[in-house]
Amino acid sequence: MRRGRWLALLGLAAALCAGCGQDPEVDRTVELQEETVSENAYELTPVTRGTVQQPLVLDCNYSQTLEMDLYFTVDQELITDVYVERGDMVEKGQLLASVNVESLEKQIRELEHQLDRAGLKLRQLLESLEFDLEQADILFSYTPMKQQDRDALKAQKEQIEKSYQISLEDTADSVEMLTIRLQEAREYLQGGNLYAPMDGVISYLKEDMEDSVTDKTERVASLYDAESCMFISENVEAIPYIDLQTEYVIVCGLGKNQREYLVAPAYPENWGEKVYFRLLDEEYDPNIIKSGKISIITEEAEHVLCVDREAVHASGERHYVYLLDEAGVRRMQFVETGLWGTDLVEIRSGLEEGGYVIK
């Protein structure tokens, strides 16, 4: 029984071996290879020198009608004259309303008179001082001067100058003070006159404005220019950086419909809560220019070491980039950054010119 079992197993083994002989021999050896990373697996960007510009972006809305609100710049003054009505066409610089200018003009005339008198007194004192000094020279000019005479002349002149010093200082202080007060009064008078900042139409006028009292926070009139094409921004932080003589690019629309147009600063005398830019391009798509963005350069660094902005990463307050070493292995490198521009970042330390970082 046991022998028959063994013979059956041997026959099965022979059959299996014969079946295997009919197939090609298979090499089942496993070869292990070390994985390497090619530089082509990363997009590299150079470390170069260039100009980094730090922008401030203004979000602007387009309006075909420019309207400005007008305010007096003086408080608690009686409005005595209103020269326009709602709907009137006015020209830039035209006087629209004024406060009680008679009292202000009287005050200015009095200050001018006082300043003239103080100025005259100062000139007379200086002329008198010069005369007394000349007289002292004359008294010692008739005889040959000895050292004793020179000392006496010097002492006498010093005494003369000392006797004038207090009067001269007081009068000079009076002239300076009156000059400041007169300038302030003239500026105050100017603030008591409401002028049209541009050509346009009066769209709003405070009711019963005449014989009312001014309040610097209260709108008393509005003026619009129906022919103007303006981009308006409320980002007034950019005002100190805007060059009135420069034309700027405004980017409007999105994706394939994105367009660039030229604009120029407009009506700077009325900048306060808003900033205005005039559209310079005569041909434009009205469906695209409803809004746009203007980049104003607030700071610039020239010929500095820099890299692509997309290559710089942050870890807390520290910044770093990725490099490839000689073996093609990626490693982290901390850097000190300076200005951050739209496309570039200034690198102050941590990298050398001519190298590459991973974008």
Coordinates of C-alpha atoms in Angstrom, one line a residue:
M1 CA 0.0 0.0 0.0
R2 CA 2.8 2.3 0.9
R3 CA 4.8 1.3 -2.2
G4 CA 1.9 2.2 -4.5
R5 CA 1.6 5.6 -2.9
W6 CA 5.2 6.4 -3.5
L7 CA 5.0 5.2 -7.2
A8 CA 2.0 7.5 -7.7
L9 CA 3.8 10.5 -6.3
L10 CA 6.9 9.8 -8.5
G11 CA 4.7 9.6 -11.6
L12 CA 3.1 13.0 -10.8
A13 CA 6.5 14.6 -10.2
A14 CA 7.7 13.3 -13.6
A15 CA 4.6 14.6 -15.4
L16 CA 5.1 18.0 -13.8
C17 CA 8.8 18.1 -14.8
A18 CA 7.9 17.2 -18.4
G19 CA 5.3 20.1 -18.5
C20 CA 7.9 22.5 -17.2
G21 CA 10.3 21.5 -20.0
Q22 CA 7.9 22.8 -22.6
D23 CA 8.0 26.4 -21.4
P24 CA 11.0 28.8 -21.8
E25 CA 13.3 29.2 -18.9
V26 CA 12.4 32.2 -16.7
D27 CA 15.1 34.2 -14.9
R28 CA 13.7 34.9 -11.5
T29 CA 16.7 36.9 -10.2
V30 CA 15.7 40.3 -8.7
E31 CA 18.1 43.2 -9.4
L32 CA 18.0 46.1 -6.9
Q33 CA 18.9 49.6 -8.2
E34 CA 19.5 52.8 -6.2
E35 CA 16.9 55.5 -7.1
T36 CA 18.4 58.8 -8.2
V37 CA 16.7 62.2 -8.8
S38 CA 17.5 64.1 -11.9
E39 CA 17.7 67.9 -11.9
N40 CA 15.2 67.8 -14.6
A41 CA 12.6 66.6 -12.1
Y42 CA 12.6 70.2 -10.6
E43 CA 12.2 73.6 -12.1
L44 CA 15.2 75.6 -11.2
T45 CA 15.5 79.4 -11.1
P46 CA 18.7 81.4 -11.0
V47 CA 20.1 83.6 -8.2
T48 CA 20.8 86.9 -10.0
R49 CA 21.1 90.6 -9.4
G50 CA 18.2 92.8 -10.4
T51 CA 15.7 95.5 -9.3
V52 CA 13.1 94.6 -6.8
Q53 CA 10.0 96.8 -6.6
Q54 CA 7.6 96.7 -3.7
P55 CA 4.1 97.6 -5.0
L56 CA 1.0 98.8 -3.4
V57 CA -2.1 97.7 -5.3
L58 CA -5.0 100.1 -5.7
D59 CA -8.4 98.5 -6.4
C60 CA -10.3 101.0 -8.6
N61 CA -13.9 101.2 -9.8
Y62 CA -14.7 103.0 -13.0
S63 CA -17.2 105.8 -13.1
Q64 CA -18.2 107.8 -16.2
T65 CA -19.5 110.5 -13.9
L66 CA -17.1 112.1 -11.5
E67 CA -18.9 113.5 -8.5
M68 CA -17.2 115.4 -5.6
D69 CA -18.6 116.4 -2.2
L70 CA -17.6 119.9 -1.0
Y71 CA -17.0 121.0 2.5
F72 CA -16.0 124.2 4.3
T73 CA -12.7 123.9 6.1
V74 CA -13.6 126.3 8.9
D75 CA -15.9 125.7 11.9
Q76 CA -18.6 127.8 13.5
E77 CA -18.5 130.6 11.0
L78 CA -21.7 132.3 9.7
I79 CA -22.3 131.6 6.0
T80 CA -23.4 134.9 4.6
D81 CA -23.3 134.4 0.8
V82 CA -24.4 131.6 -1.5
Y83 CA -23.8 132.3 -5.2
V84 CA -25.2 129.2 -7.0
E85 CA -28.2 127.0 -7.1
R86 CA -28.7 123.4 -7.7
G87 CA -28.3 122.5 -11.4
D88 CA -26.1 125.5 -12.2
M89 CA -23.1 125.0 -14.5
V90 CA -19.9 126.2 -12.8
E91 CA -16.2 126.6 -13.8
K92 CA -13.2 125.4 -11.9
G93 CA -12.1 128.1 -9.4
Q94 CA -15.6 129.8 -9.3
L95 CA -16.7 131.0 -5.9
L96 CA -19.8 129.1 -4.7
A97 CA -20.3 130.3 -1.2
S98 CA -18.5 132.2 1.6
V99 CA -18.7 132.9 5.3
N100 CA -18.7 136.3 6.9
V101 CA -15.6 137.6 5.2
E102 CA -16.0 141.2 6.4
S103 CA -14.8 140.3 9.9
L104 CA -12.0 138.1 8.6
E105 CA -10.9 140.8 6.1
K106 CA -11.0 143.4 8.9
Q107 CA -8.8 141.1 11.1
I108 CA -6.3 140.6 8.2
R109 CA -6.1 144.4 7.5
E110 CA -5.4 145.0 11.2
L111 CA -2.7 142.3 11.3
E112 CA -1.1 143.8 8.1
H113 CA -1.1 147.2 9.8
Q114 CA 0.6 145.8 12.9
L115 CA 3.1 143.9 10.8
D116 CA 4.0 147.1 8.9
R117 CA 4.5 149.0 12.1
A118 CA 6.6 146.3 13.7
G119 CA 8.7 146.0 10.5
L120 CA 9.3 149.8 10.4
K121 CA 10.3 149.8 14.1
L122 CA 12.8 146.9 13.4
R123 CA 14.3 148.8 10.5
Q124 CA 14.6 152.0 12.6
L125 CA 16.3 150.2 15.4
L126 CA 18.8 148.6 13.1
E127 CA 19.5 152.0 11.4
S128 CA 19.9 153.7 14.8
L129 CA 22.3 150.9 16.0
E130 CA 24.4 151.4 12.9
F131 CA 24.4 155.1 13.4
D132 CA 25.6 154.9 17.0
L133 CA 28.3 152.4 16.1
E134 CA 29.5 154.8 13.3
Q135 CA 29.6 157.7 15.8
A136 CA 31.7 155.7 18.2
D137 CA 34.2 155.1 15.3
I138 CA 34.2 158.8 14.5
L139 CA 35.0 159.8 18.1
F140 CA 38.2 157.8 18.1
S141 CA 39.2 158.8 14.5
Y142 CA 40.7 162.2 15.3
T143 CA 43.8 161.0 17.1
P144 CA 46.2 158.2 16.5
M145 CA 44.8 155.2 18.3
K146 CA 46.7 153.4 20.9
Q147 CA 45.9 150.0 22.3
Q148 CA 44.1 151.6 25.2
D149 CA 41.9 153.5 22.7
R150 CA 41.2 150.4 20.7
D151 CA 40.1 148.6 23.9
A152 CA 37.9 151.5 24.8
L153 CA 36.3 151.6 21.4
K154 CA 35.6 147.9 21.5
A155 CA 34.0 148.2 25.0
Q156 CA 31.9 151.1 23.9
K157 CA 30.6 149.3 20.8
E158 CA 29.8 146.2 22.9
Q159 CA 27.8 148.5 25.3
I160 CA 25.9 150.1 22.4
E161 CA 25.0 146.7 21.0
K162 CA 23.9 145.5 24.4
S163 CA 21.7 148.5 24.9
Y164 CA 19.8 147.6 21.6
Q165 CA 19.7 143.8 22.1
I166 CA 16.5 143.5 24.1
S167 CA 14.6 145.9 21.8
L168 CA 15.8 144.2 18.7
E169 CA 14.9 140.7 20.0
D170 CA 11.5 141.8 21.1
T171 CA 10.7 143.6 17.8
A172 CA 12.0 140.7 15.7
D173 CA 9.9 138.3 17.7
S174 CA 6.9 140.5 17.2
V175 CA 7.5 140.6 13.4
E176 CA 7.7 136.8 13.3
M177 CA 4.6 136.3 15.4
L178 CA 2.6 138.7 13.3
T179 CA 3.8 137.1 10.1
I180 CA 2.5 133.7 11.3
R181 CA -0.8 135.1 12.5
L182 CA -1.3 136.9 9.2
Q183 CA -0.6 133.7 7.2
E184 CA -3.0 131.7 9.4
A185 CA -5.7 134.4 9.0
R186 CA -5.3 134.4 5.2
E187 CA -5.5 130.6 5.1
Y188 CA -8.5 130.7 7.4
L189 CA -10.2 133.2 5.0
Q190 CA -9.4 131.0 2.1
G191 CA -11.1 128.1 4.0
G192 CA -14.1 130.3 4.4
N193 CA -14.6 130.5 0.7
L194 CA -16.0 127.5 -1.1
Y195 CA -14.6 127.2 -4.7
A196 CA -15.5 124.8 -7.5
P197 CA -12.6 122.2 -7.8
M198 CA -13.5 121.5 -11.5
D199 CA -15.9 122.4 -14.3
G200 CA -19.3 120.7 -13.7
V201 CA -22.9 120.9 -12.5
I202 CA -24.1 121.5 -9.0
S203 CA -25.9 118.3 -8.1
Y204 CA -26.6 119.0 -4.4
L205 CA -26.8 122.1 -2.3
K206 CA -27.6 122.2 1.4
E207 CA -31.0 123.6 2.1
D208 CA -31.1 127.0 3.8
M209 CA -27.3 127.2 3.7
E210 CA -27.3 131.0 3.8
D211 CA -27.3 132.3 7.4
S212 CA -26.3 128.8 8.8
V213 CA -23.1 128.0 10.6
T214 CA -20.2 126.0 9.1
D215 CA -19.3 122.5 10.2
K216 CA -16.2 121.0 8.6
T217 CA -17.7 117.5 8.7
E218 CA -21.0 118.5 6.9
R219 CA -21.3 118.3 3.1
V220 CA -22.7 121.6 1.8
A221 CA -22.6 120.9 -1.9
S222 CA -21.8 118.2 -4.6
L223 CA -20.4 118.8 -8.1
Y224 CA -20.3 116.3 -10.9
D225 CA -18.6 116.2 -14.3
A226 CA -20.7 114.1 -16.7
E227 CA -18.0 114.1 -19.4
S228 CA -15.2 112.7 -17.2
C229 CA -13.9 109.1 -17.3
M230 CA -12.5 108.3 -13.9
F231 CA -11.1 105.3 -12.0
I232 CA -11.7 105.9 -8.3
S233 CA -9.8 104.2 -5.4
E234 CA -10.3 104.6 -1.7
N235 CA -6.8 103.3 -0.9
V236 CA -5.4 106.7 0.2
E237 CA -2.3 105.1 1.6
A238 CA -0.8 105.3 -1.9
I239 CA -1.1 109.1 -2.1
P240 CA 2.5 109.9 -0.9
Y241 CA 3.9 107.5 -3.6
I242 CA 1.9 108.7 -6.6
D243 CA 3.8 110.8 -9.1
L244 CA 1.5 113.3 -10.7
Q245 CA 3.5 113.4 -13.8
T246 CA 3.5 109.7 -14.4
E247 CA 1.2 107.6 -16.5
Y248 CA 0.2 104.3 -14.8
V249 CA -1.0 100.9 -16.2
I250 CA -4.4 99.6 -14.9
V251 CA -5.2 95.9 -15.4
C252 CA -8.9 95.2 -16.1
G253 CA -10.8 92.0 -16.6
L254 CA -9.9 88.4 -16.0
G255 CA -8.3 85.5 -17.9
K256 CA -8.6 85.9 -21.7
N257 CA -10.5 89.1 -21.3
Q258 CA -7.7 90.8 -19.3
R259 CA -6.6 94.1 -20.8
E260 CA -4.2 96.9 -19.8
Y261 CA -5.0 100.6 -20.2
L262 CA -3.1 103.8 -19.4
V263 CA -4.4 106.2 -16.7
A264 CA -3.1 109.4 -15.2
P265 CA -3.6 111.0 -11.8
A266 CA -6.4 113.5 -11.8
Y267 CA -7.8 116.2 -9.5
P268 CA -5.1 115.8 -6.9
E269 CA -6.3 118.9 -5.1
N270 CA -9.5 116.9 -4.2
W271 CA -7.7 113.8 -3.0
G272 CA -8.7 112.9 0.6
E273 CA -10.9 109.9 1.1
K274 CA -10.6 109.0 -2.6
V275 CA -7.9 109.0 -5.3
Y276 CA -8.8 109.7 -9.0
F277 CA -7.2 108.5 -12.2
R278 CA -8.3 109.6 -15.7
L279 CA -8.5 107.0 -18.5
L280 CA -6.2 108.0 -21.3
D281 CA -7.1 105.3 -23.9
E282 CA -9.8 106.5 -26.3
E283 CA -10.6 102.9 -27.4
Y284 CA -11.7 100.5 -24.6
D285 CA -14.2 97.8 -23.9
P286 CA -16.9 99.2 -21.5
N287 CA -17.7 95.8 -20.2
I288 CA -14.1 95.2 -19.1
I289 CA -13.1 98.5 -17.5
K290 CA -15.7 98.4 -14.8
S291 CA -12.9 97.8 -12.3
G292 CA -9.2 97.4 -12.3
K293 CA -5.9 97.3 -10.3
I294 CA -3.1 99.8 -10.4
S295 CA 0.3 99.0 -8.9
I296 CA 2.1 101.9 -7.3
I297 CA 5.8 101.4 -6.4
T298 CA 6.3 102.3 -2.8
E299 CA 10.0 101.2 -2.4
E300 CA 12.7 100.0 -4.8
A301 CA 16.1 98.3 -4.4
E302 CA 18.4 98.3 -7.4
H303 CA 21.1 95.8 -8.3
V304 CA 20.4 93.5 -5.4
L305 CA 20.6 89.8 -5.1
C306 CA 17.2 88.3 -5.8
V307 CA 15.3 85.1 -6.7
D308 CA 11.9 84.3 -8.0
R309 CA 9.2 84.9 -5.4
E310 CA 7.8 81.4 -5.9
A311 CA 11.1 79.9 -4.7
V312 CA 10.9 81.4 -1.3
H313 CA 9.0 79.7 1.5
A314 CA 8.2 80.6 5.1
S315 CA 8.5 78.8 8.4
G316 CA 7.2 81.1 11.1
E317 CA 9.2 84.3 10.9
R318 CA 12.1 82.6 8.9
H319 CA 12.4 82.1 5.2
Y320 CA 14.1 79.4 3.2
V321 CA 14.6 78.0 -0.2
Y322 CA 15.4 74.5 -1.6
L323 CA 18.7 73.7 -3.3
L324 CA 20.0 70.6 -5.1
D325 CA 23.4 69.4 -3.8
E326 CA 26.1 67.7 -5.9
A327 CA 24.3 64.3 -5.5
G328 CA 21.0 65.7 -6.8
V329 CA 19.4 65.6 -3.3
R330 CA 17.1 68.4 -2.3
R331 CA 18.1 70.3 0.8
M332 CA 16.7 73.3 2.7
Q333 CA 18.7 76.6 2.9
F334 CA 17.6 79.5 5.2
V335 CA 17.9 83.0 3.8
E336 CA 17.5 86.6 5.0
T337 CA 15.0 88.5 2.8
G338 CA 14.6 92.2 2.1
L339 CA 12.1 93.7 -0.2
W340 CA 9.2 91.5 -1.5
G341 CA 8.2 92.5 -5.0
T342 CA 5.5 91.2 -7.3
D343 CA 7.8 88.6 -9.0
L344 CA 11.2 88.9 -7.1
V345 CA 12.4 88.8 -3.5
E346 CA 15.6 90.5 -2.4
I347 CA 18.0 88.1 -0.7
R348 CA 20.4 89.7 1.8
S349 CA 22.2 86.6 2.9
G350 CA 22.2 82.8 2.5
L351 CA 22.7 82.6 -1.2
E352 CA 25.4 83.5 -3.8
E353 CA 25.0 85.0 -7.2
G354 CA 25.1 82.5 -10.0
G355 CA 23.5 79.6 -8.2
Y356 CA 20.1 78.0 -8.6
V357 CA 17.2 77.3 -6.3
I358 CA 14.2 75.1 -6.8
K359 CA 11.1 77.1 -7.9

